[in-house]
Coordinates of C-alpha atoms in Angstrom, one line a residue:
X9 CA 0.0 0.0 0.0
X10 CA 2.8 2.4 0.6
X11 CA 4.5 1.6 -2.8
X12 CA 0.9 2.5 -4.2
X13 CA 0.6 5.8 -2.6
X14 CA 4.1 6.6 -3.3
X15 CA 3.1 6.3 -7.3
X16 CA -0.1 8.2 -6.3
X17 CA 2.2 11.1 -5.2
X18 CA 4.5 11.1 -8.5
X19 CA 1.6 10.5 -10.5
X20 CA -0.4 13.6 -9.0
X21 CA 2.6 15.8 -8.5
X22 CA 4.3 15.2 -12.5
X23 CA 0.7 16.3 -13.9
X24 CA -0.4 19.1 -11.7
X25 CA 2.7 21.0 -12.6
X26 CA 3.2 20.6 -16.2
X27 CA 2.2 23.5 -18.2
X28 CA -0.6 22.4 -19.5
X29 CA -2.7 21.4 -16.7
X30 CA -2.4 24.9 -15.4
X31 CA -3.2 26.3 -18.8
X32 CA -6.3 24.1 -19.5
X33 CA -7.4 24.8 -15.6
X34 CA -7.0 28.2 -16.0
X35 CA -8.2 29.0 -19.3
X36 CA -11.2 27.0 -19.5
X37 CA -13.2 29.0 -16.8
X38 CA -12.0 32.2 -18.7
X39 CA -13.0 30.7 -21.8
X40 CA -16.7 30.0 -20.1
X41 CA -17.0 33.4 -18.6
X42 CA -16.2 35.1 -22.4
X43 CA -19.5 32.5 -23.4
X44 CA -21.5 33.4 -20.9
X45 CA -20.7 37.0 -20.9
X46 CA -19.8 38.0 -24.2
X47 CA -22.8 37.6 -26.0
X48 CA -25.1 39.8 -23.5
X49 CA -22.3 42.1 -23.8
X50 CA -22.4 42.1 -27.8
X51 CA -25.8 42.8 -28.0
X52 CA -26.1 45.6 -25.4
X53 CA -23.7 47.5 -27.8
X54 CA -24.7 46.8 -30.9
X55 CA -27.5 49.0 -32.5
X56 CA -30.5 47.4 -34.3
X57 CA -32.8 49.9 -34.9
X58 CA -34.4 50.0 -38.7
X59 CA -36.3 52.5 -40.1
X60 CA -38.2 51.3 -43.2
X61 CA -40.0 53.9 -45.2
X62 CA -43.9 53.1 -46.1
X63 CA -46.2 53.8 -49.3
X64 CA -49.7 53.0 -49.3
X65 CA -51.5 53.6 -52.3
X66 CA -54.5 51.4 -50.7
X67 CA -55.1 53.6 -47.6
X68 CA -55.9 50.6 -45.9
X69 CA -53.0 50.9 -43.4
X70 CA -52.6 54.9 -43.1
X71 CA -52.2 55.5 -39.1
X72 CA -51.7 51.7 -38.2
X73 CA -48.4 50.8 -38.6
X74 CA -46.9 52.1 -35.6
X75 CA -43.1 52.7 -34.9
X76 CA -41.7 50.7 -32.2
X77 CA -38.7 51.5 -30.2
X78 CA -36.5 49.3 -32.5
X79 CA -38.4 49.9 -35.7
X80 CA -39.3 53.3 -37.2
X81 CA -42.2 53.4 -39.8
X82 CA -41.4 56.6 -42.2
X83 CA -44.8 57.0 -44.6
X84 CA -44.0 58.8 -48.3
X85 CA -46.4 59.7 -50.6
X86 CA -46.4 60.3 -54.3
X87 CA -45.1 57.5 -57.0
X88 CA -43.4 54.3 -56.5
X89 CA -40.6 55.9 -59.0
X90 CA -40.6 59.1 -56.3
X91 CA -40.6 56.7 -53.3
X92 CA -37.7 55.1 -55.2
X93 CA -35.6 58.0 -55.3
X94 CA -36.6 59.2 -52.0
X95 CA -35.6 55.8 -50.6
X96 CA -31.8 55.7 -52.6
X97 CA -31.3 59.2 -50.9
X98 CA -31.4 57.6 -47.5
X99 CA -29.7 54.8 -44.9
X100 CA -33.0 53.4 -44.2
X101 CA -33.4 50.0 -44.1
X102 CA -36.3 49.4 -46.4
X103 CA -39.0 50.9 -48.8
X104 CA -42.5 48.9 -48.0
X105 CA -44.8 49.4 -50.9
X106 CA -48.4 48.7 -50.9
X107 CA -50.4 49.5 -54.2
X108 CA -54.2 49.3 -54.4
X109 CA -55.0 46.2 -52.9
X110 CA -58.4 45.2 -50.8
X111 CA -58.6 42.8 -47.7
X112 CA -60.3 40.1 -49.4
X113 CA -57.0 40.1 -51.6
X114 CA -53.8 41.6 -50.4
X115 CA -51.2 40.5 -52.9
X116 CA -48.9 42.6 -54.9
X117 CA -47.0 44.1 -51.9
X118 CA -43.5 44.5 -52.5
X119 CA -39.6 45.4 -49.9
X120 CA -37.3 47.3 -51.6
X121 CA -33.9 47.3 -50.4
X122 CA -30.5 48.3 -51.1
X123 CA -29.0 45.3 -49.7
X124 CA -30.9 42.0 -49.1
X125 CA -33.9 42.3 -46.5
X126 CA -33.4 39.9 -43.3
X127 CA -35.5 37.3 -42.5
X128 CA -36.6 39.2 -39.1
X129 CA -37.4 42.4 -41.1
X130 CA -39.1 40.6 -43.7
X131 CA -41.3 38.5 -41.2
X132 CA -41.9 41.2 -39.0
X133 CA -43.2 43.5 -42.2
X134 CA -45.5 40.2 -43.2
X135 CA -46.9 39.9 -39.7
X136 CA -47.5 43.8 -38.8
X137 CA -49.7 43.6 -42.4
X138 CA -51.4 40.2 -41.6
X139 CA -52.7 41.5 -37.9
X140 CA -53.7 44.9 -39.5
X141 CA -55.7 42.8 -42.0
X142 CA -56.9 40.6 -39.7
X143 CA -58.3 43.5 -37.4
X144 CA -60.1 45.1 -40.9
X145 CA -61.9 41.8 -41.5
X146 CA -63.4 41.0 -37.7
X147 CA -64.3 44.5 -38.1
X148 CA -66.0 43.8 -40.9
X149 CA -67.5 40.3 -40.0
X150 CA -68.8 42.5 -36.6
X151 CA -66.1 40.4 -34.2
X152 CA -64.0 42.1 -31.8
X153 CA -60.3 40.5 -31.0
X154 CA -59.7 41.3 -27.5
X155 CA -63.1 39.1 -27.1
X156 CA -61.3 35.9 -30.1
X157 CA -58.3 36.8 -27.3
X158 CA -60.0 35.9 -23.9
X159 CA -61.0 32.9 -25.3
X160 CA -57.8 31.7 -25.5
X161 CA -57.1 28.7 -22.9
X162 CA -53.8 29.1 -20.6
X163 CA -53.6 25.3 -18.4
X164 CA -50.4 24.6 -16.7
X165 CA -50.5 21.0 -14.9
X166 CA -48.9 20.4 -11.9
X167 CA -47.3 16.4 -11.7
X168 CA -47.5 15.9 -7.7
X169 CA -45.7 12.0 -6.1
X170 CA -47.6 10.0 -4.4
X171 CA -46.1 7.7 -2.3
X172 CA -45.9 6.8 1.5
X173 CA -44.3 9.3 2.9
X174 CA -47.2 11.6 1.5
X175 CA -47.5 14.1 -1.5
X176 CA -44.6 15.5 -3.1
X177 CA -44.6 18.3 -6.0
X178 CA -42.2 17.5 -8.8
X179 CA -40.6 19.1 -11.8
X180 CA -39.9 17.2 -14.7
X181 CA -37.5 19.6 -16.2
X182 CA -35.8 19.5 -12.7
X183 CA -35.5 15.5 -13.0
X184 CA -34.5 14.6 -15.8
X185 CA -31.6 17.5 -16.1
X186 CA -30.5 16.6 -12.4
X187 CA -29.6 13.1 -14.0
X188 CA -28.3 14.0 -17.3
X189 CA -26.4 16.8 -15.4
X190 CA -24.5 13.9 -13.3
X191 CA -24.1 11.5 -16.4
X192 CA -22.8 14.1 -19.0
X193 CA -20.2 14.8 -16.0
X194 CA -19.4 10.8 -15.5
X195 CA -19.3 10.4 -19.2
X196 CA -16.6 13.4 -20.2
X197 CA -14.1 12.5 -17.1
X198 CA -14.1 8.7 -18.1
X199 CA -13.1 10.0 -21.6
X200 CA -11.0 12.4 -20.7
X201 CA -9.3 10.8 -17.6
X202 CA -9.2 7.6 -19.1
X203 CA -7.0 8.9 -22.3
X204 CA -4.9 9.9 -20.6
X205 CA -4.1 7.0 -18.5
X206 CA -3.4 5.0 -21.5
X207 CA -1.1 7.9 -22.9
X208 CA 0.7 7.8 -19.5
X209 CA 1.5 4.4 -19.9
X210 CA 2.5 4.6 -23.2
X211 CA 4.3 7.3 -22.9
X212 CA 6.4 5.7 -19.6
X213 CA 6.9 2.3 -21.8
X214 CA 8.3 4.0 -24.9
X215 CA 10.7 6.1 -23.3
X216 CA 11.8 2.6 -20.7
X217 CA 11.2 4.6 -17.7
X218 CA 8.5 1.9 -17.0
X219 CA 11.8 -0.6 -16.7
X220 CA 13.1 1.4 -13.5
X221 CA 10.2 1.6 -12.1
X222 CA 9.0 -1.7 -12.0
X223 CA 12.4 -3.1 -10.8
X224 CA 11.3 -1.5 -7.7
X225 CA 7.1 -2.2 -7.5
X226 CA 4.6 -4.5 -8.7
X227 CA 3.0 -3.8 -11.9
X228 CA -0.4 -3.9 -10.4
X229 CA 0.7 -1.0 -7.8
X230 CA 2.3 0.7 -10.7
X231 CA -1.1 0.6 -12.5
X232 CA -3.4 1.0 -9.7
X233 CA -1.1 4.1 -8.7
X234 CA -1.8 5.8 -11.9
X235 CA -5.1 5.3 -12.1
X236 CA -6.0 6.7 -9.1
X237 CA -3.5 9.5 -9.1
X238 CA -4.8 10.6 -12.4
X239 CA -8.5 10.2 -10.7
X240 CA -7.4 13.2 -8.1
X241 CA -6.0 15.3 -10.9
X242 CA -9.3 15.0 -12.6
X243 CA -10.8 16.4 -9.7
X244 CA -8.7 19.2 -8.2
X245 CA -9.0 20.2 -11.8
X246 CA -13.0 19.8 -11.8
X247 CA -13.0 21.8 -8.5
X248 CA -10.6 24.2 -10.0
X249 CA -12.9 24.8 -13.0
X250 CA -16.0 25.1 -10.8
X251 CA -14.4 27.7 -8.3
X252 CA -12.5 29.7 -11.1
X253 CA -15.7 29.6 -13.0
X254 CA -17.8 31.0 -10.5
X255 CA -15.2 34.0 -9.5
X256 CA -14.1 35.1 -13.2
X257 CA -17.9 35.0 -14.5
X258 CA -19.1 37.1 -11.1
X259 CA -16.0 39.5 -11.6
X260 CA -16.6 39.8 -15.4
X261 CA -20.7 40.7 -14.5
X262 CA -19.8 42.8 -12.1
X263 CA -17.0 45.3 -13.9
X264 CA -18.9 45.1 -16.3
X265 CA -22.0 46.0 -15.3
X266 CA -24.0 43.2 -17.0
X267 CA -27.3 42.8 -16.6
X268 CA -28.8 39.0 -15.7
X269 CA -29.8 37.0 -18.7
X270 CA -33.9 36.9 -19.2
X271 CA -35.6 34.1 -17.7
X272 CA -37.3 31.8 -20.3
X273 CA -40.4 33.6 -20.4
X274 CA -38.6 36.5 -21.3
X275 CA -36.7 35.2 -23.5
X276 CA -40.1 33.8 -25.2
X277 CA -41.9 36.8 -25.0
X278 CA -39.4 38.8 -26.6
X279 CA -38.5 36.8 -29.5
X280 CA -42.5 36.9 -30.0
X281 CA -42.8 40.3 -29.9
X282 CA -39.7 40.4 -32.3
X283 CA -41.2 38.0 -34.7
X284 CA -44.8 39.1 -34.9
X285 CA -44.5 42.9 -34.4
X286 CA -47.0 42.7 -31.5
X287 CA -45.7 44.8 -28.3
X288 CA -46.4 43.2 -24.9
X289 CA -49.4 44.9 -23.2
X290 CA -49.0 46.0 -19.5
X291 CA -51.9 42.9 -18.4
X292 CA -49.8 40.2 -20.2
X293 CA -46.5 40.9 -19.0
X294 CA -47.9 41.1 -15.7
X295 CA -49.1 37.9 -16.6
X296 CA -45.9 36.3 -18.2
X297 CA -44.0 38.1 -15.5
X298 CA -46.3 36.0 -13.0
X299 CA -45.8 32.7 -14.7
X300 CA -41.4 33.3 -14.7
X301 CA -42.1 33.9 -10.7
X302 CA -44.3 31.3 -10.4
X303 CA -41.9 28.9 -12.8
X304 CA -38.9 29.7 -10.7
X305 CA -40.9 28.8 -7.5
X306 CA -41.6 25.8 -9.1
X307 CA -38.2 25.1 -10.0
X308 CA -37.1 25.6 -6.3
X309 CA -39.9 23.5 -5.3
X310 CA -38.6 20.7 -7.2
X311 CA -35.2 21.0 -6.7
X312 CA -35.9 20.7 -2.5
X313 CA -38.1 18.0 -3.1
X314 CA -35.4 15.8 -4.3
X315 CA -33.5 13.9 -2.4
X316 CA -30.2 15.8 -3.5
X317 CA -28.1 13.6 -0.4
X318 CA -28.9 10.4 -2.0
X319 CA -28.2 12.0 -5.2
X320 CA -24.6 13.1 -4.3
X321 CA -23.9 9.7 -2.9
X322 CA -24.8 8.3 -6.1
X323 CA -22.8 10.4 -8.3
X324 CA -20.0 10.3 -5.8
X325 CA -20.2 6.4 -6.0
X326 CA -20.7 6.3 -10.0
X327 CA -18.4 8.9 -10.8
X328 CA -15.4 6.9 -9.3
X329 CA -16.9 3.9 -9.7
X330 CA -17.1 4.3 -13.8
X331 CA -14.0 5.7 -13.8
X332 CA -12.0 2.8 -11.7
X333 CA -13.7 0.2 -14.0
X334 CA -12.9 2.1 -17.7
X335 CA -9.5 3.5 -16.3
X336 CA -7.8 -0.1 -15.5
X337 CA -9.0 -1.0 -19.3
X338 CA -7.3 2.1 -20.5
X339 CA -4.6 1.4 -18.6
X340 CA -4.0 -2.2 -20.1
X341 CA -4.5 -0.8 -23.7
X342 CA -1.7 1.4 -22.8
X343 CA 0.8 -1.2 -22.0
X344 CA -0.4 -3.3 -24.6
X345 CA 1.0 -1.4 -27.3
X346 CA 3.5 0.6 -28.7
X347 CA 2.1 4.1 -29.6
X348 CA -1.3 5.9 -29.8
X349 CA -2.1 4.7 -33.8
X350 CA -2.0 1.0 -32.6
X351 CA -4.8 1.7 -29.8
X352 CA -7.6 1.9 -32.0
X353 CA -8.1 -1.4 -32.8
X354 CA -8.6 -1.6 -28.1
X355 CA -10.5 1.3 -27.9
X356 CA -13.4 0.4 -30.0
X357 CA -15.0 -2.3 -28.2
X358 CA -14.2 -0.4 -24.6
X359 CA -15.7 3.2 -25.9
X360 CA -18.9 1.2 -27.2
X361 CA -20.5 0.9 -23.8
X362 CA -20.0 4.3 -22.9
X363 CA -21.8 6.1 -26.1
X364 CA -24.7 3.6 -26.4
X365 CA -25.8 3.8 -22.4
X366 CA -25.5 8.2 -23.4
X367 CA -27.2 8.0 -26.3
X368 CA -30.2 5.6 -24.9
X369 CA -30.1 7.5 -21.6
X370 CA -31.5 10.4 -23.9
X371 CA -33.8 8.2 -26.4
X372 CA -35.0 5.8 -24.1
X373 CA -34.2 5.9 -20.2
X374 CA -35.4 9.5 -19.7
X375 CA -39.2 8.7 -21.7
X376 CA -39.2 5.7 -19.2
X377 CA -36.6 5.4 -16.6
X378 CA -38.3 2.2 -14.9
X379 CA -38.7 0.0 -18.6
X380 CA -36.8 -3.3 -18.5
X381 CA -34.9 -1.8 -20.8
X382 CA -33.9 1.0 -18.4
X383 CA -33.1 -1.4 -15.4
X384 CA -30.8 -3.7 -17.2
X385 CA -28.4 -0.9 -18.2
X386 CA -28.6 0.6 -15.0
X387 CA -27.6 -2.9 -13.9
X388 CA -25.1 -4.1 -16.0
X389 CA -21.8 -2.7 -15.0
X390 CA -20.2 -0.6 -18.4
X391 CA -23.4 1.1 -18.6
X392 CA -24.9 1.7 -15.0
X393 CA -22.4 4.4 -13.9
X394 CA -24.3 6.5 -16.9
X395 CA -28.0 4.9 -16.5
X396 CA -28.4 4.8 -13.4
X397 CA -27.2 8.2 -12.9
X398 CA -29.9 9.2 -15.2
X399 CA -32.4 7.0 -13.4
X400 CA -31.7 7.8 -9.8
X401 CA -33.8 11.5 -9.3
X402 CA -36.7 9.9 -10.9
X403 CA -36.9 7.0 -8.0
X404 CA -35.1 3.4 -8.3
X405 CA -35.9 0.8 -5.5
X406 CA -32.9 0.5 -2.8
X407 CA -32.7 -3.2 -3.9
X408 CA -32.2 -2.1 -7.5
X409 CA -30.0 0.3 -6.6
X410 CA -27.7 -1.7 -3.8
X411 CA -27.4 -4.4 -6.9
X412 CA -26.2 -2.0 -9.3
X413 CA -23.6 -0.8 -6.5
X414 CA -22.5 -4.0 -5.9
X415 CA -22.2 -5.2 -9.4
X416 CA -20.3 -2.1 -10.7
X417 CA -17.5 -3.2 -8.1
X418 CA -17.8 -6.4 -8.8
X419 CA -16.9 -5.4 -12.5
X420 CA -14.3 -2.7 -11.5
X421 CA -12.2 -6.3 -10.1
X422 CA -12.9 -8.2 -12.8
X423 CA -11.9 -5.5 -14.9
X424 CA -8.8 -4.8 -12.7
X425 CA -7.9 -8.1 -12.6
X426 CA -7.9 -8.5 -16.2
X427 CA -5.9 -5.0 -16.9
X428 CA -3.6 -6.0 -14.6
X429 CA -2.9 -9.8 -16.0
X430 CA -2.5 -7.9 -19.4
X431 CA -0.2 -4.6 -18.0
X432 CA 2.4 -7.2 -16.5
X433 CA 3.4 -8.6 -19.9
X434 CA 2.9 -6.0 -22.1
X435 CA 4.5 -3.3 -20.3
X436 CA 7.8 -5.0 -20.6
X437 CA 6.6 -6.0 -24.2
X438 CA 8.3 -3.9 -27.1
X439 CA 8.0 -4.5 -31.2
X440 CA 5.3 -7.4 -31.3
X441 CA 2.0 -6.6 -33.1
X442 CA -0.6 -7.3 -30.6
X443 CA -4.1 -8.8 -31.7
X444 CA -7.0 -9.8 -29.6
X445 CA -4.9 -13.8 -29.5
X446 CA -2.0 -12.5 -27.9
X447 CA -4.1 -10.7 -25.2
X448 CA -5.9 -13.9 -24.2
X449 CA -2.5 -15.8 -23.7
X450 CA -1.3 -12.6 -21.8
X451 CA -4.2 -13.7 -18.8
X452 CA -2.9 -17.0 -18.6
X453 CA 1.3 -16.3 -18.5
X454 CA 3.1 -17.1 -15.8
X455 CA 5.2 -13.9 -14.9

């Protein structure tokens, strides 16, 4: 054991002060404030006011088209030829022509630009005209719209548990991202981490330090040395990220004097308003400014109705779990062979696992997290640490979840004991082509 923390120590030490840890631990949360930031910022500054000059030979929209704070409505009269040459004279954005048209038949109405018209202009134009002739036609069918618009239905559901311990208000948005949330996180660091245990090893068994090393220790307290040394520089540099993360984007808001990004329902409302031309009245954002309060209670609601400790403990547990069991399998590929191009051939069959439990967390385990389907991924040991991460917030039985536990360590043995049958031959193995053959001889050698 003291051999193995001694390799923990070089193992922790060598990587935490290369340059490039410190780099990638440093510039990553700067990197996540300038996306977080940077795009509120961009669009404070930037100016997107249009003005777009109108001529209505109809009549039928003289005194409706109203400017707004972001778009000006200029009317001309005369010619189209005079409006032209008006128009050419300016910077406006647009010259909106409408010959003599009725309600019953509005076509023939025309943008001229000087540059082509966007998408936004264009659609707002189309639906400023549409509600104008919409008004003109309950007008003249004798209907009123504000009465066509209090008969519009608002019904929010609320999903409520019921179980034993009585009635508990839940969030499905809240569930399913506190599980994807912990399985995107499980599913990066095994990547990540894993790589580069398997360069490690190649990297120590190409340049024969490996040769000193293990005239001195085991190679299964080399391996297990690495693996879990490499395990606590994943996480100081996870914690790093998180703390660095929080300070730079809080200092960046701050000097900057950012505001707060809009809640959903302000972000909904306002691309609406953008897209349709329609301006919020005072009564309904009151009421969308009710709904975002009422949302965000809702949201907290959730998020203290779930049982966040028994969450924790499960990520805690699948996090190092996952990792322990994919890491040792890195770690063999690595001593397996020679250099990085002859690892493909390993990785394939290890990485396969992984993806398909992230991709059917997302098509199938988060529609219906207690399937069959569901429960035997969350059992089986390469895909529970991703599953069942997915499955826990939305309630798995403790026998369910104690079997998964104890599963996932028996495969993290298994596994170990296999990486490490293979990483005593191979790492003192240089020049041979390795196929999947040679492996299976490798667990059998007497070393």
């Amino acid at each position: 054991m003291h051999k193995i923390w001694l390799i923990i120590q070089r193992e922790y030490l060598t990587r935490v002060r290369k340059k490039s840890f410190l780099i990638m631990s440093f510039l990553t949360p700067l990197l996540l404030a300038a996306f977080m930031v940077l795009p509120g910022l961009l669009i404070s500054m930037s100016d997107s006011a249009e003005t777009v000059m109108l001529l209505d030979e109809s009549g039928l929209f003289a005194g409706k088209l109203e400017s707004k704070d972001d778009l000006k409505i200029v009317p001309l009269s005369g010619s189209l030829e005079q409006a032209k040459e008006v128009y050419k004279e300016t910077d406006n954005t647009a010259l909106l022509y409408i010959p003599k048209i009725s309600i019953d038949n509005p076509t023939g109405i025309k943008v001229f630009a000087k540059k082509n018209t966007s998408l936004q202009t264009k659609v707002r134009l189309e639906n400023m005209l549409e509600k104008e002739v919409e008004n003109q036609r309950l007008i003249a069918s004798g209907l009123d719209r504000e009465v066509l618009q209090h008969m519009k239905a608002d019904i929010s559901v609320a999903s409520v548990n019921l179980s034993d311990e009585g009635e508990k208000d839940n969030n499905a948005f809240v569930t399913s991202g506190a599980g994807v949330a912990g399985a995107l996180i499980i599913y990066f660091f095994i990547f990540m981490y894993g790589v580069q245990i398997m360069r490690g090893v190649i990297e120590e068994k190409t340049s024969r330090i490996v040769e000193i090393i293990i005239s001195s220790v085991k190679p299964f307290q080399l391996m297990m040395g690495k693996i879990i040394g490499i395990a606590a520089v994943g996480l100081t540099q996870f914690l790093l990220w998180v703390v660095l993360s929080l300070v730079v984007v809080t200092g960046v808001k701050a000097v900057f004097n950012i505001q707060p990004a809009p809640t959903p329902m302000e972000q909904l409302a306002s691309g609406r308003a953008a897209a349709t031309g329609e301006e919020v009245s005072d009564e309904d954002a009151a009421k969308e400014k009710s709904q975002a309060s009422e949302m965000v209670a809702d949201t907290l609601n959730a998020v203290g109705n779930l049982n966040l400790p028994l969450i924790i403990g499960c990520f805690l547990f699948y996090f190092l779990g996952g990792y322990l069991l994919y890491g040792s399998l890195f770690g063999a590929i690595g001593a397996a062979v020679d250099n990085e191009t002859d690892t493909q051939q390993f990785m394939f069959p290890i990485t396969i696992p992984l993806v398909l439990s992230f991709i059917l967390s997302y098509s199938l385990v988060l529609k219906n997290p207690d399937s069959a389907v569901s429960f035997w991924l969350s059992i089986i040991p390469f895909t529970s640490p991703i599953v069942m991460m997915v499955r826990v917030p939305f309630g798995v039985p403790a026998w369910e979840l104690l079997l998964s536990m104890g599963l996932l360590v028996l495969g993290f043995i298994f596994t170990t004991w296999l990486a490490s049958r293979i990483y005593r031959v191979g790492i003192l193995m240089y020049g041979k082509k390795i196929n999947y053959k040679e492996l299976s001889k490798w667990l059998f050698y007497r070393v």
